PDB file of C-alpha atoms in Angstrom:
ATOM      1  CA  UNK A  14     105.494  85.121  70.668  1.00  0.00           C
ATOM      2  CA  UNK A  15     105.305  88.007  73.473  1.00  0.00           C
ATOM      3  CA  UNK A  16     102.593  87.668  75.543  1.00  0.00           C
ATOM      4  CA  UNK A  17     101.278  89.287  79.206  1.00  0.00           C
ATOM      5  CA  UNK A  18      99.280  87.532  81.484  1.00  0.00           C
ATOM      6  CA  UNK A  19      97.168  88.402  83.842  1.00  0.00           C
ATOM      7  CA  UNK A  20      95.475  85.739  85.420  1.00  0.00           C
ATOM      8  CA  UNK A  21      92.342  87.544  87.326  1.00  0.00           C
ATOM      9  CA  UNK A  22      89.426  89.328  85.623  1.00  0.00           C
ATOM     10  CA  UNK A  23      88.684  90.895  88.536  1.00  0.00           C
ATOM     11  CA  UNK A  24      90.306  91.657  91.939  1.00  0.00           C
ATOM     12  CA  UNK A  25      88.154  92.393  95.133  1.00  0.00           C
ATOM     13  CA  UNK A  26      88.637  93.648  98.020  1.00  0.00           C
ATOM     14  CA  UNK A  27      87.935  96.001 100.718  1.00  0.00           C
ATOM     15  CA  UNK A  28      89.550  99.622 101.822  1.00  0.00           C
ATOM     16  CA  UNK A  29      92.554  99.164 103.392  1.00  0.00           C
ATOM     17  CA  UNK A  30      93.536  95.841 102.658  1.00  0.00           C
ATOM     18  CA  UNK A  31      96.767  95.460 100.648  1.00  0.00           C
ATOM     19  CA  UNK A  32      96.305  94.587  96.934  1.00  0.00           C
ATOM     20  CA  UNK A  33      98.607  92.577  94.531  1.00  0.00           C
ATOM     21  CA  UNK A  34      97.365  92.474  91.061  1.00  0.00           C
ATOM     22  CA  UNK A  35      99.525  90.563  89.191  1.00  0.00           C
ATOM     23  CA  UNK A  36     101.439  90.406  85.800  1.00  0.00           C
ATOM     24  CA  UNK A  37     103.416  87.575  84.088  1.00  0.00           C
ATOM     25  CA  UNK A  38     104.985  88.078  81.282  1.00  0.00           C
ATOM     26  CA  UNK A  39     106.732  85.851  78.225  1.00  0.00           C
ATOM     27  CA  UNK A  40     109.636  87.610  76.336  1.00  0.00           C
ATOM     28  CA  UNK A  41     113.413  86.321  76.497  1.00  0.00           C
ATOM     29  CA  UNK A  42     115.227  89.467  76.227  1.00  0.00           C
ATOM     30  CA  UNK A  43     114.941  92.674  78.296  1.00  0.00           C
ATOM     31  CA  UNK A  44     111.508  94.046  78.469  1.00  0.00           C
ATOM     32  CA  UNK A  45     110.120  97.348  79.508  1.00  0.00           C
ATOM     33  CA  UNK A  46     106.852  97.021  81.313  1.00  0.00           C
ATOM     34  CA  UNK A  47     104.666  99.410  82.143  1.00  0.00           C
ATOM     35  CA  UNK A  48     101.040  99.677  83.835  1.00  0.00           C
ATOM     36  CA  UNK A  49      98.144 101.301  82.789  1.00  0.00           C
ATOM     37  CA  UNK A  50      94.569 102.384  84.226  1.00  0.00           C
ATOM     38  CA  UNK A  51      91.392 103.429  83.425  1.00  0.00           C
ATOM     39  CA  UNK A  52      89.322 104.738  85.769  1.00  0.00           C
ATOM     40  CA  UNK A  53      85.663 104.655  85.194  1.00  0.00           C
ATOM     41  CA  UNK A  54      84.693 107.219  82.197  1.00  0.00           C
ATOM     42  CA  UNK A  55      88.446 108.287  81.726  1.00  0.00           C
ATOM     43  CA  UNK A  56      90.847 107.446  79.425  1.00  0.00           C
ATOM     44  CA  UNK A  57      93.621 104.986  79.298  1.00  0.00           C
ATOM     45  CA  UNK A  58      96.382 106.513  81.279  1.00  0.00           C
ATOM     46  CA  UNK A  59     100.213 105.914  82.071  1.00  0.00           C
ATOM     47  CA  UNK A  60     100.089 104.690  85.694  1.00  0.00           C
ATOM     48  CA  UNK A  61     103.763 103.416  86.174  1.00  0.00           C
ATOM     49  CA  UNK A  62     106.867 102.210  84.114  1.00  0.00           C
ATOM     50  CA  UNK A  63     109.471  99.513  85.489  1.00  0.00           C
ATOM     51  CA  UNK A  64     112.649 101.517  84.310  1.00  0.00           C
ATOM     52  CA  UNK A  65     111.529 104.982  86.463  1.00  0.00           C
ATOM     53  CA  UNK A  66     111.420 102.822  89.585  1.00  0.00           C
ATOM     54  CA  UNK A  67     108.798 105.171  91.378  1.00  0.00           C
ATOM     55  CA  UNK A  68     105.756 105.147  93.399  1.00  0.00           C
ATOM     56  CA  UNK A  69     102.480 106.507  91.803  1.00  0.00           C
ATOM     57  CA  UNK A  70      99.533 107.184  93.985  1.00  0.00           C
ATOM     58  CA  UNK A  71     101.160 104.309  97.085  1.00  0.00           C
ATOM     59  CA  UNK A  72     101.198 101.656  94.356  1.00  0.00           C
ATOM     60  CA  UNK A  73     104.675 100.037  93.059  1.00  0.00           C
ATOM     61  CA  UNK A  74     106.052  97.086  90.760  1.00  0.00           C
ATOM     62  CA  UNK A  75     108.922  95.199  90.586  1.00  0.00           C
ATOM     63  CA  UNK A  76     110.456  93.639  87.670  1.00  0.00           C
ATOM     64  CA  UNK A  77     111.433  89.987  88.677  1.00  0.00           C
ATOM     65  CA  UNK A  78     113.442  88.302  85.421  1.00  0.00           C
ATOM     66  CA  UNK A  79     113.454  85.247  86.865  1.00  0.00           C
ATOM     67  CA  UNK A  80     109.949  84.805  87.391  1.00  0.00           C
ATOM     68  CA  UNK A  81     109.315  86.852  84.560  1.00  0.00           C
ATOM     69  CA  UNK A  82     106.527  88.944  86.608  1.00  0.00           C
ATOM     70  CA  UNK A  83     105.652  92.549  86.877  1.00  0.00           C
ATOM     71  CA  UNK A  84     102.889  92.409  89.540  1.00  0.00           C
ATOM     72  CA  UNK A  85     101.012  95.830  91.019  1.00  0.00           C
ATOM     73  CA  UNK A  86     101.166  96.271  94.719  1.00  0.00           C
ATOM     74  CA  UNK A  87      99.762  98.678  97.308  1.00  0.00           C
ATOM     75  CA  UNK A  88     100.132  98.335 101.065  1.00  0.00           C
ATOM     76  CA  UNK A  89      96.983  99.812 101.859  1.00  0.00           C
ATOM     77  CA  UNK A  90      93.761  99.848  98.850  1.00  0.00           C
ATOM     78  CA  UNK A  91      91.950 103.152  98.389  1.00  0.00           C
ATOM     79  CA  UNK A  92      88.173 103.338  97.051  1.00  0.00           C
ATOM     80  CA  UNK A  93      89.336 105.470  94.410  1.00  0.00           C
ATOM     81  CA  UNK A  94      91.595 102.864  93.238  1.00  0.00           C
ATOM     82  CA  UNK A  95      88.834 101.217  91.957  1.00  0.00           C
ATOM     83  CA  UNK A  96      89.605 101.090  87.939  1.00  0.00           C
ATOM     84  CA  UNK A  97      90.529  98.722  85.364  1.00  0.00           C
ATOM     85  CA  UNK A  98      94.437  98.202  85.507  1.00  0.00           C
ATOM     86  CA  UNK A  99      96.331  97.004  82.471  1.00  0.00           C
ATOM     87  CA  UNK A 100     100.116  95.605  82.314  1.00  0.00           C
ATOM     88  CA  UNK A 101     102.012  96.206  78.965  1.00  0.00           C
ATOM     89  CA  UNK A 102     105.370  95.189  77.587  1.00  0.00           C
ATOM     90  CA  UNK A 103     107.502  96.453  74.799  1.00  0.00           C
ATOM     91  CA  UNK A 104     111.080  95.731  73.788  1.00  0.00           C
ATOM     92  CA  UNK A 105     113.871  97.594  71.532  1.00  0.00           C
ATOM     93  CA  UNK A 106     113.361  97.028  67.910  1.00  0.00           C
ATOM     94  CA  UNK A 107     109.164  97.153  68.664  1.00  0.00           C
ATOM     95  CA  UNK A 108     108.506 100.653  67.637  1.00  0.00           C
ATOM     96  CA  UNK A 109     107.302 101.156  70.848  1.00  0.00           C
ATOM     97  CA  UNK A 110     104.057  99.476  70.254  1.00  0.00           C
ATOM     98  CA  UNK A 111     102.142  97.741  73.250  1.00  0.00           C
ATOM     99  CA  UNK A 112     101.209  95.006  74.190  1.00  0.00           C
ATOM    100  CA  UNK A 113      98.876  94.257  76.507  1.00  0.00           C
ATOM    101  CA  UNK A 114      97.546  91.975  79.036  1.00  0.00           C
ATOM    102  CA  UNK A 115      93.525  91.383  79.195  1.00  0.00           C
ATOM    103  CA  UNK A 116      92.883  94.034  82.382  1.00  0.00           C
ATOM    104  CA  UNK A 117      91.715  93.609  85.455  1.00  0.00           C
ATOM    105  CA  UNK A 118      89.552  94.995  87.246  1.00  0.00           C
ATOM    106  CA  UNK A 119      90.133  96.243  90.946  1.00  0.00           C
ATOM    107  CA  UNK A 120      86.873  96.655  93.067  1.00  0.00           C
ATOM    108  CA  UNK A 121      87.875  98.512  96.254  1.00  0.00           C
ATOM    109  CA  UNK A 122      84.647  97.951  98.680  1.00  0.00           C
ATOM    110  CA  UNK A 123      84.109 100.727 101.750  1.00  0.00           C
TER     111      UNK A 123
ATOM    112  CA  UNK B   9      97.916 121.845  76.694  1.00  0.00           C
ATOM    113  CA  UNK B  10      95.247 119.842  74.830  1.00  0.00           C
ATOM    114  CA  UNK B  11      95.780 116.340  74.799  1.00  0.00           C
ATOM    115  CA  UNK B  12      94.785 113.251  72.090  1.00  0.00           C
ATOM    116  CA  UNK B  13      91.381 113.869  70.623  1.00  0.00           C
ATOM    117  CA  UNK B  14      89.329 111.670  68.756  1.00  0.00           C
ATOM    118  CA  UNK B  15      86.620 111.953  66.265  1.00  0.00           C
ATOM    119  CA  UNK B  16      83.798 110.882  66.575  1.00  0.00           C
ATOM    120  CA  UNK B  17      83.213 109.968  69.949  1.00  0.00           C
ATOM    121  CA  UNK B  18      80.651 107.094  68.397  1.00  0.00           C
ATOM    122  CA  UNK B  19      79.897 105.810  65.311  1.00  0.00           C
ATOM    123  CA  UNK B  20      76.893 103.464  64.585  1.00  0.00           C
ATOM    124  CA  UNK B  21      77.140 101.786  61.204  1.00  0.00           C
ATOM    125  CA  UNK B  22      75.440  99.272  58.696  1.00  0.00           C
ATOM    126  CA  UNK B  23      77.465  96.190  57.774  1.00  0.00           C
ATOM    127  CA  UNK B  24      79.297  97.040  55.206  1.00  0.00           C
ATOM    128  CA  UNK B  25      79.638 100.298  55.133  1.00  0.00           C
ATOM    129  CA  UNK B  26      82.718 102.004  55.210  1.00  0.00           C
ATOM    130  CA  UNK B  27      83.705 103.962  58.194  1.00  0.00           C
ATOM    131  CA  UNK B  28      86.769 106.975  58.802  1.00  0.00           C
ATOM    132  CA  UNK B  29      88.171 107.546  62.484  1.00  0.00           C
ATOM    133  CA  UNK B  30      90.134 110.811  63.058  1.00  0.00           C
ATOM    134  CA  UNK B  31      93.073 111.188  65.927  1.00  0.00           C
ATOM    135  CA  UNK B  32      94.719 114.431  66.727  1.00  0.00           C
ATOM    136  CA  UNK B  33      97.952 113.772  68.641  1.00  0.00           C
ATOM    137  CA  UNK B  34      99.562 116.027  71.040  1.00  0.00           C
ATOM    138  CA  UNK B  35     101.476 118.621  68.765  1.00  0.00           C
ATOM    139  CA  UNK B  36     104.916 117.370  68.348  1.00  0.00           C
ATOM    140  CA  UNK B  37     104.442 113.519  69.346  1.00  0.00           C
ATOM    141  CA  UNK B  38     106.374 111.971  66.392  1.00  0.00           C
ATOM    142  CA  UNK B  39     104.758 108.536  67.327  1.00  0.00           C
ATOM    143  CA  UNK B  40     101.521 107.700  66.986  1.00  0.00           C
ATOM    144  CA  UNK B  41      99.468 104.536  67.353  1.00  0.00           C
ATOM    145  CA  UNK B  42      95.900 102.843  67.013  1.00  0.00           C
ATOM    146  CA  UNK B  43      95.111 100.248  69.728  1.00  0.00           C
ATOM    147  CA  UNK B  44      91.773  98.405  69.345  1.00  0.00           C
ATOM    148  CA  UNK B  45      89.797  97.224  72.568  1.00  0.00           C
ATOM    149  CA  UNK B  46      87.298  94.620  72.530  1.00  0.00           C
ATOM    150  CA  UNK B  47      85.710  92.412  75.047  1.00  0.00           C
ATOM    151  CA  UNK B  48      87.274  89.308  73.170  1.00  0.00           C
ATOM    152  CA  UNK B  49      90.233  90.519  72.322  1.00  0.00           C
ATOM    153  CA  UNK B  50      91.369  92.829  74.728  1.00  0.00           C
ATOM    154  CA  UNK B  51      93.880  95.787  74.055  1.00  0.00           C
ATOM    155  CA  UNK B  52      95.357  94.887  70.616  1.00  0.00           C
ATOM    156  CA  UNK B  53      97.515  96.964  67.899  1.00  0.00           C
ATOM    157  CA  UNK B  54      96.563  97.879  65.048  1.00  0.00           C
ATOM    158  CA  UNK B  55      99.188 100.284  63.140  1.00  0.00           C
ATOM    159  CA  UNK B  56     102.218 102.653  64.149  1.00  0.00           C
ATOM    160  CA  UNK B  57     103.930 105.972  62.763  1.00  0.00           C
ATOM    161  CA  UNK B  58     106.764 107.840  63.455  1.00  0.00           C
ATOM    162  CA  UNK B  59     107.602 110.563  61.638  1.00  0.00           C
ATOM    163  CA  UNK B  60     108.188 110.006  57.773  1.00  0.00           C
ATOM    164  CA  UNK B  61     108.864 106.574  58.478  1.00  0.00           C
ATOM    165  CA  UNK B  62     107.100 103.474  56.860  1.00  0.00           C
ATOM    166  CA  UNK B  63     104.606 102.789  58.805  1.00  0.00           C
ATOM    167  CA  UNK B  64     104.540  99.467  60.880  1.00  0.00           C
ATOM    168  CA  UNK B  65     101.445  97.831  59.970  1.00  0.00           C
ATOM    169  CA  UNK B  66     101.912  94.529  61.727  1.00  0.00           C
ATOM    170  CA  UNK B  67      98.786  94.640  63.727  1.00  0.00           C
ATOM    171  CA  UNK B  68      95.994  95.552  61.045  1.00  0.00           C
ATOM    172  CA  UNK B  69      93.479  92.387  61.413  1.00  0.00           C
ATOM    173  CA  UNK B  70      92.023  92.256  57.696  1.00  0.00           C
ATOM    174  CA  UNK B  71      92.830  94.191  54.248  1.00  0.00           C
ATOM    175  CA  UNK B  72      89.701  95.944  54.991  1.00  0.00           C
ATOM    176  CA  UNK B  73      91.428  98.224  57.548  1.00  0.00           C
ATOM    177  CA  UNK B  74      94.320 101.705  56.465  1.00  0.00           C
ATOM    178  CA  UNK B  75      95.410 104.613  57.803  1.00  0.00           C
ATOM    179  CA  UNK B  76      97.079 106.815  56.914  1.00  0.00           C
ATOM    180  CA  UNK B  77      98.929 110.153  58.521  1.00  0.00           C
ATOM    181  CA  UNK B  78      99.494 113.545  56.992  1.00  0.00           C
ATOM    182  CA  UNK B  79     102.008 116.085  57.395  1.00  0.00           C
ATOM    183  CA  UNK B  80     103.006 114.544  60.855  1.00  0.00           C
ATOM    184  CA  UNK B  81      99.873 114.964  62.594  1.00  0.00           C
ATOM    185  CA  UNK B  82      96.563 113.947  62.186  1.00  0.00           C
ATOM    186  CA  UNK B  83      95.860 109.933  61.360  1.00  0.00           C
ATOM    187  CA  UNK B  84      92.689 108.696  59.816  1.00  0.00           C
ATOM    188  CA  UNK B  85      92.152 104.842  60.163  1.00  0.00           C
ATOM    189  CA  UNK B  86      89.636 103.680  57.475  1.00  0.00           C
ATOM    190  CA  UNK B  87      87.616 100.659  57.755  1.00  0.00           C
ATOM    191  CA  UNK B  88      85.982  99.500  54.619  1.00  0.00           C
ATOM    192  CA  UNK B  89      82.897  97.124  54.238  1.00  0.00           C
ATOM    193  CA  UNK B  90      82.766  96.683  58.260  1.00  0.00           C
ATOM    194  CA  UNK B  91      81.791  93.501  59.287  1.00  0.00           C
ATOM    195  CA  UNK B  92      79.676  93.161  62.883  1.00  0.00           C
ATOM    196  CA  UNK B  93      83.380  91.951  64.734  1.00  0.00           C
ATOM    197  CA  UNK B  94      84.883  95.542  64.024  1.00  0.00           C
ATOM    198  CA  UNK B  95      83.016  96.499  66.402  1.00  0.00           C
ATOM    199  CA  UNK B  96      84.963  97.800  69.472  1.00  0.00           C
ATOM    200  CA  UNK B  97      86.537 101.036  70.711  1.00  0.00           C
ATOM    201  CA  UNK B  98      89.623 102.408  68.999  1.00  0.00           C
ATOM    202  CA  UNK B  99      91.884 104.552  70.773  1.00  0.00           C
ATOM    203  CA  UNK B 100      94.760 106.405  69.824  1.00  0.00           C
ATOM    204  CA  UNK B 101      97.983 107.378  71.257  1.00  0.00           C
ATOM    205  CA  UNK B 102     100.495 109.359  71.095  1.00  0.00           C
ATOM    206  CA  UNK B 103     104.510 109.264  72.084  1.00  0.00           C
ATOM    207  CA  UNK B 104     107.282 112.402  72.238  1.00  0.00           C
ATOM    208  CA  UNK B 105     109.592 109.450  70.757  1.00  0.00           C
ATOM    209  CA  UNK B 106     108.473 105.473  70.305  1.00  0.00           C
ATOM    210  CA  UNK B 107     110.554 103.877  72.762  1.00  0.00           C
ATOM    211  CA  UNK B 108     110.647 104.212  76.620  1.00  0.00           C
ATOM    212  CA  UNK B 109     107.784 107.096  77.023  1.00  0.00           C
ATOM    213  CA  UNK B 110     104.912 107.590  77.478  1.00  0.00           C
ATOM    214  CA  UNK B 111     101.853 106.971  75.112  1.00  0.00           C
ATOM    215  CA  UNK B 112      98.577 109.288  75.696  1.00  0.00           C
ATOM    216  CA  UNK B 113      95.958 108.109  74.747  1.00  0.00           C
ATOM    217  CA  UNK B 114      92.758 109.585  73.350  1.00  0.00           C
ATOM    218  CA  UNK B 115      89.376 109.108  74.710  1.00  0.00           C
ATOM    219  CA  UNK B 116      88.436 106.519  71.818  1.00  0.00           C
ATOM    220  CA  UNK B 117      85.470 105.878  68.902  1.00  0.00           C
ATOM    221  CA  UNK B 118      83.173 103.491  70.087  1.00  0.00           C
ATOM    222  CA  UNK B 119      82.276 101.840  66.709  1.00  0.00           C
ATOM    223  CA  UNK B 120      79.157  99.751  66.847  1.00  0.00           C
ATOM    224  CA  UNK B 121      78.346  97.709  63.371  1.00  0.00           C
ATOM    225  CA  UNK B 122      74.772  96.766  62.738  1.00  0.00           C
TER     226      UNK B 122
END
């Protein structure tokens, strides 16, 4: 069955240091991954998708097929990244529906 | 514009009880979906339209749990006889078309069974 992992409940560490939050995933055919956050008292909200390729707010992803991982990265952490960040797959032929991993949480310390 | 609304914002509830939860999707999202998020369970889905399709119903834990969506737009989900694990938050979203974009989500019910 599909399935996203992500290994740590919650990431710390302080401004400025880089942060990897990572994302494994288990599906055999061509995915599209995405990540969500949820900042505290906000809603759940598109943060970035593997197929636009971009950089949202310094952070970016790669897809890696071979290690079937999708992990967050940013260079340089923010306090205000400080959120609950959620990786989520879907496939052609899934409606679109979600699926996600179990969150972590990212705890950017001044 | 507005975005995904939800009704009610909480919801306490006796066991067994039956409960409604209303989502508003952004007007002309053909898509629409209901995610449930609990500490044990995570992010999980629970039911999917799009348009005047069938709906996919794949994710609905019990046959104590429907929805239902009229005229394209507003879903209800329905929970009858709730049982103390139904208690979570259930968020909604909403797509312009199911595959490749993205899903807004509502702010979520916070349903607490007693």
């Amino acid at each position: 069955a599909q399935r996203v992992t992500q290994p740590e409940k919650l990431l710390s560490v302080f401004k400025g240091a880089p942060v990897e939050l990572k994302c494994n995933y288990s599906y055999s055919g061509s995915p599209e991954l995405f990540w969500y956050v949820q900042y505290s008292r906000q809603r759940l909200q598109l943060l970035l998708r593997h197929i636009s390729r971009e950089s949202i707010k310094g952070f970016t992803a790669d897809l890696n097929k071979g290690e079937t991982s999708f992990h967050l990265k940013k260079p340089f952490a923010q306090e205000e990244d400080s959120a609950m960040y959620y990786c989520a797959l879907t496939y052609s032929g899934n409606t679109g529906k979600l699926i996600f991993g179990q969150g972590t949480t990212l705890q950017v310390k001044p | 514009g507005a975005g995904v609304s939800q009704s009610p914002s909480n919801k306490v509830t006796e066991k067994g009880k039956d409960v409604e939860l209303r989502c508003d999707p952004i007007s002309g999202h053909t898509a629409l979906y209901w995610y449930r998020q609990s500490l044990g369970q995570g992010l999980e889905f629970l039911i999917y339209f799009q348009g005047n399709s069938a709906p996919d119903k794949s994710g609905l834990p019990s046959d104590r749990f429907s929805a239902e969506r009229t005229g394209g737009s507003v879903s209800t989900l329905t929970i009858q006889r709730t049982q103390q694990e139904d208690s979570a938050v259930y968020l909604c979203a909403s797509s312009l078309t199911p595959m490749g974009y993205e899903q807004y989500f509502g702010p979520g019910t916070r349903l607490t069974v007693t």
